[in-house]
PDB file of C-alpha atoms in Angstrom:
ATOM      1  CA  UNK A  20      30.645  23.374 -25.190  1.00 50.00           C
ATOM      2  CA  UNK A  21      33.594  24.395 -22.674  1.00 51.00           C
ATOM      3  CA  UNK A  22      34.239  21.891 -20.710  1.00 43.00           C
ATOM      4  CA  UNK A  23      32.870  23.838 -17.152  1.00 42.00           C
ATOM      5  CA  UNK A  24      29.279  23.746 -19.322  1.00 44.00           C
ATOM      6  CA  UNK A  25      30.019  19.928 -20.270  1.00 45.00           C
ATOM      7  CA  UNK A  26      30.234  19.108 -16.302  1.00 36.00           C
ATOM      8  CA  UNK A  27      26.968  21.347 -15.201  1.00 39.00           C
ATOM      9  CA  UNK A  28      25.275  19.091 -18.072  1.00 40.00           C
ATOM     10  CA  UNK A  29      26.461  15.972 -16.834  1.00 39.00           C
ATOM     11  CA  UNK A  30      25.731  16.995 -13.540  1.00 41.00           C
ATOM     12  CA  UNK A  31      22.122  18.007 -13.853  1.00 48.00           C
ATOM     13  CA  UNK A  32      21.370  15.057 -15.941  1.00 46.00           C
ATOM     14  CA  UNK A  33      22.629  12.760 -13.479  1.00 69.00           C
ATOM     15  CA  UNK A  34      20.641  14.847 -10.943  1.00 64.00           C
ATOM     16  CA  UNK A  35      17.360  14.507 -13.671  1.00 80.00           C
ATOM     17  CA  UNK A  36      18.026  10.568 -13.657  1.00 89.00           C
ATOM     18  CA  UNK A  37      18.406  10.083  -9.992  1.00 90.00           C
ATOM     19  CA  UNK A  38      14.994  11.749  -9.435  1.00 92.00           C
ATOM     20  CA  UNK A  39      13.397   9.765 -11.912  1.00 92.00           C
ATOM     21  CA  UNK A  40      14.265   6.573 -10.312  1.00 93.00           C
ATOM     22  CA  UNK A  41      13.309   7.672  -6.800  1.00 94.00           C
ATOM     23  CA  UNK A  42       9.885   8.626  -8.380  1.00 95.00           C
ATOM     24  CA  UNK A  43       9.577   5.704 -10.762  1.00 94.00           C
ATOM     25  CA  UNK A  44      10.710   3.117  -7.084  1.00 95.00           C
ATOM     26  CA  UNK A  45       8.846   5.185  -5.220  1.00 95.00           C
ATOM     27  CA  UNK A  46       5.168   4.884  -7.150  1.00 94.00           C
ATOM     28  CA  UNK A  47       5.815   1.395  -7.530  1.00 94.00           C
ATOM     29  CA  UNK A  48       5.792   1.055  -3.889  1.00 95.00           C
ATOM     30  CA  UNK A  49       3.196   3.394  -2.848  1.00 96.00           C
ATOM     31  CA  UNK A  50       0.995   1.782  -5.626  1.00 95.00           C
ATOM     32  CA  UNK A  51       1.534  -1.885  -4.665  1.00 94.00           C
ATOM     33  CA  UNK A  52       2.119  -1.417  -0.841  1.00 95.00           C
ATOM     34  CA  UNK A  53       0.005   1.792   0.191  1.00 94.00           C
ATOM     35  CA  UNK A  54       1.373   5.127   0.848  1.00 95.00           C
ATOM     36  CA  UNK A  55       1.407   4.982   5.133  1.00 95.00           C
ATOM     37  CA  UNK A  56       2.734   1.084   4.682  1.00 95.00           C
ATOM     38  CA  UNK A  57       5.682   2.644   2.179  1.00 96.00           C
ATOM     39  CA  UNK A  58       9.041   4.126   4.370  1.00 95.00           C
ATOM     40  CA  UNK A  59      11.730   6.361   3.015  1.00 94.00           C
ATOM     41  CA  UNK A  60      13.916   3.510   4.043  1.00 95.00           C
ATOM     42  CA  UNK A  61      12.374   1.600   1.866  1.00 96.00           C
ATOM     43  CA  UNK A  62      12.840   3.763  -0.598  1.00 95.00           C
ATOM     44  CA  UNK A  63      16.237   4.507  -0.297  1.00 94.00           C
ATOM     45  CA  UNK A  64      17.480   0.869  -0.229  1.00 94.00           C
ATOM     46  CA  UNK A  65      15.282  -0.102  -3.411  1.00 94.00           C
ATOM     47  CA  UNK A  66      16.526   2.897  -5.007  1.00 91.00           C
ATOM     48  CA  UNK A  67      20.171   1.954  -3.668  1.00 90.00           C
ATOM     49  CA  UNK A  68      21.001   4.899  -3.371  1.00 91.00           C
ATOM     50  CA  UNK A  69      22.168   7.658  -0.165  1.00 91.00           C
ATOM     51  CA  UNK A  70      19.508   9.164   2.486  1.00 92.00           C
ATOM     52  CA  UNK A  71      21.445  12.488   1.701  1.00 92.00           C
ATOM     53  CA  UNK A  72      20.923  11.807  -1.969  1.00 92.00           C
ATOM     54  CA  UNK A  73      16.856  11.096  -1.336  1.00 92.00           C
ATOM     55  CA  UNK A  74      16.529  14.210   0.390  1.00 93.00           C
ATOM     56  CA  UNK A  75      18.680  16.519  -1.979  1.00 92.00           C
ATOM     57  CA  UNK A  76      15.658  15.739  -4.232  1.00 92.00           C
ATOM     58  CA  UNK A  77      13.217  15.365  -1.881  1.00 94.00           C
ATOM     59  CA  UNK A  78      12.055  17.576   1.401  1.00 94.00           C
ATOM     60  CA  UNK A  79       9.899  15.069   2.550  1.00 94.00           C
ATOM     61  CA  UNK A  80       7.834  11.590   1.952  1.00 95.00           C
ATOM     62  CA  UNK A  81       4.982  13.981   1.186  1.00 95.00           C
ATOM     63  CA  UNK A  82       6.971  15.619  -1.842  1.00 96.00           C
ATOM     64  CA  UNK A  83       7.690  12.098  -3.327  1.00 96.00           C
ATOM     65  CA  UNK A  84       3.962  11.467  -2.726  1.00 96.00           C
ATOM     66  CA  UNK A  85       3.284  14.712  -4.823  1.00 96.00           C
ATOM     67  CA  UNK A  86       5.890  13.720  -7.492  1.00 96.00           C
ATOM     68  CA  UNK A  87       4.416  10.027  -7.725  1.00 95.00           C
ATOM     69  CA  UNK A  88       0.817  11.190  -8.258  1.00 96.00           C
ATOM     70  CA  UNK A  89       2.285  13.476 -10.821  1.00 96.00           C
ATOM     71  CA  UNK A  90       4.238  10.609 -12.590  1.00 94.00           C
ATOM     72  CA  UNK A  91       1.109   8.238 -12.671  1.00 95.00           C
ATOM     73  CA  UNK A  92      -1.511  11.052 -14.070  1.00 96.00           C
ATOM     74  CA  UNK A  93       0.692  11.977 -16.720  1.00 95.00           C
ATOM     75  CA  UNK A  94       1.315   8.540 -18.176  1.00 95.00           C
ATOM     76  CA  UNK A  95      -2.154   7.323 -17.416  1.00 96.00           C
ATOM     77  CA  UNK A  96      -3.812  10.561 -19.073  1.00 97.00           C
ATOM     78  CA  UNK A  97      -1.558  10.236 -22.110  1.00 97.00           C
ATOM     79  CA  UNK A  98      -1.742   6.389 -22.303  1.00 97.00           C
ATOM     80  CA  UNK A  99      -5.822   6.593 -22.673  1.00 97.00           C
ATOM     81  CA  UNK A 100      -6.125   9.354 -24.850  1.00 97.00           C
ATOM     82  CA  UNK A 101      -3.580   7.855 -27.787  1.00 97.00           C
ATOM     83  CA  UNK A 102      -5.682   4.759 -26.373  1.00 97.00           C
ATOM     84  CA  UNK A 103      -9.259   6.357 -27.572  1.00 97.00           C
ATOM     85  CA  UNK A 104      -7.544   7.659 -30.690  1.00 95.00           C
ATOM     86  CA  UNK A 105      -6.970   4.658 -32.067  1.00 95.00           C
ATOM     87  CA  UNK A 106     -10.886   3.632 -32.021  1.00 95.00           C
ATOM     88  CA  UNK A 107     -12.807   4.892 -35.007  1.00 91.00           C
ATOM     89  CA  UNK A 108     -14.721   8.080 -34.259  1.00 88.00           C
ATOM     90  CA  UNK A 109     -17.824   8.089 -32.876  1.00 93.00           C
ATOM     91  CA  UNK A 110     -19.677   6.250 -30.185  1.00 95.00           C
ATOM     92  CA  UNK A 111     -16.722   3.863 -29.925  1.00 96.00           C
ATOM     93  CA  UNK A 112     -14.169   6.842 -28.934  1.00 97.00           C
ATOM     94  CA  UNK A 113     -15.907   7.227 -25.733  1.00 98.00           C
ATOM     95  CA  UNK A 114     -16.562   3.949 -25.095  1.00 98.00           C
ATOM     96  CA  UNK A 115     -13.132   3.303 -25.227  1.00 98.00           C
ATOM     97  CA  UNK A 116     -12.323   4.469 -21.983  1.00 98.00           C
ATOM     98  CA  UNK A 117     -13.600   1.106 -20.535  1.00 98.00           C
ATOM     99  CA  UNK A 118     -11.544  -0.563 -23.196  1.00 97.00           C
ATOM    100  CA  UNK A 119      -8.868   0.812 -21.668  1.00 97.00           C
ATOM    101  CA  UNK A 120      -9.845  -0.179 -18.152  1.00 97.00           C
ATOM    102  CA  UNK A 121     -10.150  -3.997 -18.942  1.00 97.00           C
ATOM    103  CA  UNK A 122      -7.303  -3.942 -20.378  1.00 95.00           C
ATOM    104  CA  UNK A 123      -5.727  -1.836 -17.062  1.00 95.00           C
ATOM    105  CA  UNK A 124      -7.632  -4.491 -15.213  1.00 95.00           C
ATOM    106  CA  UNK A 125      -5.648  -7.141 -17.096  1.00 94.00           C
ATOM    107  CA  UNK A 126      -2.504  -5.926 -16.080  1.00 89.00           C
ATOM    108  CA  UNK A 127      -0.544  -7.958 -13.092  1.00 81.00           C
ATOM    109  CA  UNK A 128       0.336  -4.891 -11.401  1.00 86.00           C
ATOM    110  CA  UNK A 129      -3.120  -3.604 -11.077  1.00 93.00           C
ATOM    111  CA  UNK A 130      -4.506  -2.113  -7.817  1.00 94.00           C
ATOM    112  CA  UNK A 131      -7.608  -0.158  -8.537  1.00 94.00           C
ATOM    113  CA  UNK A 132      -7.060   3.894  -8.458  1.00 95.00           C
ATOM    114  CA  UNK A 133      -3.699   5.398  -7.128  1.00 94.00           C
ATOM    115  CA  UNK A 134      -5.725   8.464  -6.165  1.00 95.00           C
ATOM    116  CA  UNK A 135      -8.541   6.858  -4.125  1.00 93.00           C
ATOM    117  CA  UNK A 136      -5.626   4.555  -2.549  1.00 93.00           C
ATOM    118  CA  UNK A 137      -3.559   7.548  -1.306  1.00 95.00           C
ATOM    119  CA  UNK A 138      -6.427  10.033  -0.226  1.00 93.00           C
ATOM    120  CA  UNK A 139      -7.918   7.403   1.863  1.00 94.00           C
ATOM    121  CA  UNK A 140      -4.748   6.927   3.794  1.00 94.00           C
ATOM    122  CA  UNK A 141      -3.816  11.147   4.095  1.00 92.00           C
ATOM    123  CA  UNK A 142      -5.377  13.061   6.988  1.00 90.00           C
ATOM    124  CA  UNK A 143      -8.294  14.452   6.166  1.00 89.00           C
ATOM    125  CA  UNK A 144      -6.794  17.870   6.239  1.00 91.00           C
ATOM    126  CA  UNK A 145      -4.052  17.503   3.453  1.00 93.00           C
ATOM    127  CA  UNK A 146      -4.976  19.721   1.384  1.00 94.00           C
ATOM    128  CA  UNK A 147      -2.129  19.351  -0.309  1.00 95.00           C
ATOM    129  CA  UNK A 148      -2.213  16.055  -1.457  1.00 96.00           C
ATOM    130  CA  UNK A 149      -5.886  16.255  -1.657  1.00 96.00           C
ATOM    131  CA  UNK A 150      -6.067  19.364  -4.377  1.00 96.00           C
ATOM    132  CA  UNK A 151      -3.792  17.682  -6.478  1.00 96.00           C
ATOM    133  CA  UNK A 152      -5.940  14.378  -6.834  1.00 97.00           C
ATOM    134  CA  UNK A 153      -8.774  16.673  -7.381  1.00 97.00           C
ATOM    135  CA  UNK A 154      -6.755  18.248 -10.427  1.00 97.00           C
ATOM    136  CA  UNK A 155      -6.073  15.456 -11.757  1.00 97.00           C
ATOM    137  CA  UNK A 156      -9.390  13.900 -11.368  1.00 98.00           C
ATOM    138  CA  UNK A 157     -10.420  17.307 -12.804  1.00 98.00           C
ATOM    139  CA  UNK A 158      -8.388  16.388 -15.644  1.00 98.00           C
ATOM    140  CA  UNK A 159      -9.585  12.884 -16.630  1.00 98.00           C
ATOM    141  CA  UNK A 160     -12.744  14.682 -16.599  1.00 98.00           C
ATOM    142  CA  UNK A 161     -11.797  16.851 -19.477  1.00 98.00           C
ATOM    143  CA  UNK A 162     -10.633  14.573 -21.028  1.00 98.00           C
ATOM    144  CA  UNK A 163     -14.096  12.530 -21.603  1.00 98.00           C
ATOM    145  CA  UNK A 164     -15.183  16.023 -21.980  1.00 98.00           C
ATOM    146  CA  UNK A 165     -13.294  16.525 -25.087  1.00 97.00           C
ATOM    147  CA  UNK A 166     -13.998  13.036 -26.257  1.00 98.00           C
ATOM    148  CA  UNK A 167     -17.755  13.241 -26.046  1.00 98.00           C
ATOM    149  CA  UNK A 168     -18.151  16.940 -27.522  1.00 97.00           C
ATOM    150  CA  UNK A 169     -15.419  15.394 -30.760  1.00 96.00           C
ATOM    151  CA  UNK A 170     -17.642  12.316 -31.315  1.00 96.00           C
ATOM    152  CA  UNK A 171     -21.406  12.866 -30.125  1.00 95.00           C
ATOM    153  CA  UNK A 172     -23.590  15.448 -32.079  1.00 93.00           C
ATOM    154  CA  UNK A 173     -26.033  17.376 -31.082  1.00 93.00           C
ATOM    155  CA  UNK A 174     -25.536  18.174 -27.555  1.00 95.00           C
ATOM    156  CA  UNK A 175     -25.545  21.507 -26.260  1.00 96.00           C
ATOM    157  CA  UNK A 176     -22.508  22.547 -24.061  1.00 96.00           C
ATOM    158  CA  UNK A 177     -24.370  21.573 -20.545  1.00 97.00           C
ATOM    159  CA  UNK A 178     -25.451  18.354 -21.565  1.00 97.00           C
ATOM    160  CA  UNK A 179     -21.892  17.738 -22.952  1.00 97.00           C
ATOM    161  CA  UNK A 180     -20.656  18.093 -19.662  1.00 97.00           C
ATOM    162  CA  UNK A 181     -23.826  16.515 -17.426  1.00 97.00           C
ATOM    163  CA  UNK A 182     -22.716  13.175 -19.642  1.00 97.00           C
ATOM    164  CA  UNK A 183     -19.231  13.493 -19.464  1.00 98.00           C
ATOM    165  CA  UNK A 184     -19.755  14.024 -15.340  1.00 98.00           C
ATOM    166  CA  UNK A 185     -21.646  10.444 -15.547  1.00 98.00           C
ATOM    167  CA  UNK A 186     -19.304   8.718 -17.424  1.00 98.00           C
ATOM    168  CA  UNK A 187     -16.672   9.479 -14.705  1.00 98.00           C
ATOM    169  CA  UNK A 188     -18.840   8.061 -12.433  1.00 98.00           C
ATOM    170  CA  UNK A 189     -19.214   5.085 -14.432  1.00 98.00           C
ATOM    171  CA  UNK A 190     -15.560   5.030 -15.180  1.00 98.00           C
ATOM    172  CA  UNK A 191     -14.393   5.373 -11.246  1.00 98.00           C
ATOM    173  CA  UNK A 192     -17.146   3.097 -10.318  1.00 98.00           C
ATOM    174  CA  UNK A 193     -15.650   0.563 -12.692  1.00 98.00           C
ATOM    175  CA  UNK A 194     -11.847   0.567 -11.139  1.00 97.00           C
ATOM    176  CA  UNK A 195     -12.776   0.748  -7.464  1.00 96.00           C
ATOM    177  CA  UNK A 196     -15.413  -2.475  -7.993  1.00 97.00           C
ATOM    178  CA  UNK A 197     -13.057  -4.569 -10.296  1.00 97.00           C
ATOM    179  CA  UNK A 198     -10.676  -4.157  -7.651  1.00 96.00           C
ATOM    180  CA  UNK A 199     -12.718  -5.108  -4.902  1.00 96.00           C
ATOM    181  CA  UNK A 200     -14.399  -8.058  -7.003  1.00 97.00           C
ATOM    182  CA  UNK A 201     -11.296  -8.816  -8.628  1.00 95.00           C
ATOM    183  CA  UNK A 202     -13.112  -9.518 -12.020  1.00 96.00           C
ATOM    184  CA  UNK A 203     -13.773  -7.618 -15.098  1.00 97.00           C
ATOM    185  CA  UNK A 204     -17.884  -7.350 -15.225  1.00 98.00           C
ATOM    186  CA  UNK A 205     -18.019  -4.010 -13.314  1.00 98.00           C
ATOM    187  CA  UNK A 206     -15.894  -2.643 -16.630  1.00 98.00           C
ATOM    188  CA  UNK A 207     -18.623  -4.734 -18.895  1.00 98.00           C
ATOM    189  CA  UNK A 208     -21.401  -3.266 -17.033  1.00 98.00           C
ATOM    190  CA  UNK A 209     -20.088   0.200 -16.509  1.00 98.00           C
ATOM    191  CA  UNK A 210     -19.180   0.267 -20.372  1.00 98.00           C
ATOM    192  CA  UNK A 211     -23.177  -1.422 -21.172  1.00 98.00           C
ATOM    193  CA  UNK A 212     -24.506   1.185 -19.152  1.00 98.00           C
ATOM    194  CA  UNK A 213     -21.891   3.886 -21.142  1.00 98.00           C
ATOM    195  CA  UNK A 214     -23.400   2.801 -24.107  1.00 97.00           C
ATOM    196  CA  UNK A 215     -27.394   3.214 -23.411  1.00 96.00           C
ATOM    197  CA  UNK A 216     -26.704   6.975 -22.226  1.00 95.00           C
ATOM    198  CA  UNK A 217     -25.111   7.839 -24.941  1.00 94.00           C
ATOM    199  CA  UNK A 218     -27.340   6.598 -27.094  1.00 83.00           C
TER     200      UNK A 218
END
């Protein structure tokens, strides 16, 4: 590698890392402290880093809000699905998902849904911001999708996704109530319920 090639590489991985920890400061922040009660200059002097720097990877607040809901989806969608793989198949694949809440739940840092958090503080016509969290909620969705059509038989293809719909509900139901009740028997209930429609 010439040494012109070595310093682009250096360069852009130092530019990689520096947007990583504005995104990884950043979504602790907006999850912990709200997205309208979270300032760039906040930011910026947890990130300790320039205002010029935080905007050379950033345009705007609304960007890092972008990136952050990005960040969280990813992990959070990758996290549960090695989660449900490590459950026998089966009924207790899918029921896993709430396994995976309670122990969400458990966590100190937890603050119900980063979605619902955020688009209840955006104008109501974001669309931005808004179509994203439906993507991603769009996601999830496959997700229990995939894992009900891999481990329950004999469903046709509508009523696949008529349960997989209802154990979203259940699932989002769960998070917003443990977080409002600050206790676990939402998940318990959500997950009892879970278990008598799939049968």
């Amino acid at each position: 590698m010439s040494v012109l090639l070595k310093f682009f590489h250096i360069c852009n991985v130092k530019h990689s890392e520096i947007r990583d920890r504005i995104i990884e400061t950043a979504s602790l922040l907006f999850y912990r402290n709200g997205y309208n009660s979270t300032g760039i200059n906040e930011i910026i002097s947890e990130c300790g880093i320039a205002k010029a720097t935080l905007y050379n990877h950033f345009k705007s607040k609304e960007d890092i809000c972008l990136s952050y809901l990005k960040f969280k989806n990813t992990t959070f969608l990758s996290e549960i699905k090695d989660y449900c793989q490590t459950k026998p198949g089966g009924r207790s694949q899918v029921l896993a998902v709430f396994d995976f809440l309670e122990l969400f739940f458990r966590n100190k840092d937890f603050n119900g849904c980063w979605c619902i958090k955020t688009v209840s503080e955006i104008p109501k016509d974001n669309d931005k911001i808004r179509t994203e969290i439906q993507v991603q909620k769009n996601l999830f969705i496959q997700l229990i999708t995939g894992l009900v059509a891999n481990n329950i038989e004999n469903l046709r293809e509508e009523e696949i996704d008529s349960l997989s719909r209802k154990i979203y509900l259940l699932y989002e139901s769960a998070v917003a109530e443990s977080h409002l009740h600050q206790a676990n028997w939402p998940i318990k209930e959500a997950k009892n319920l879970c278990s008598q429609i799939i049968g």
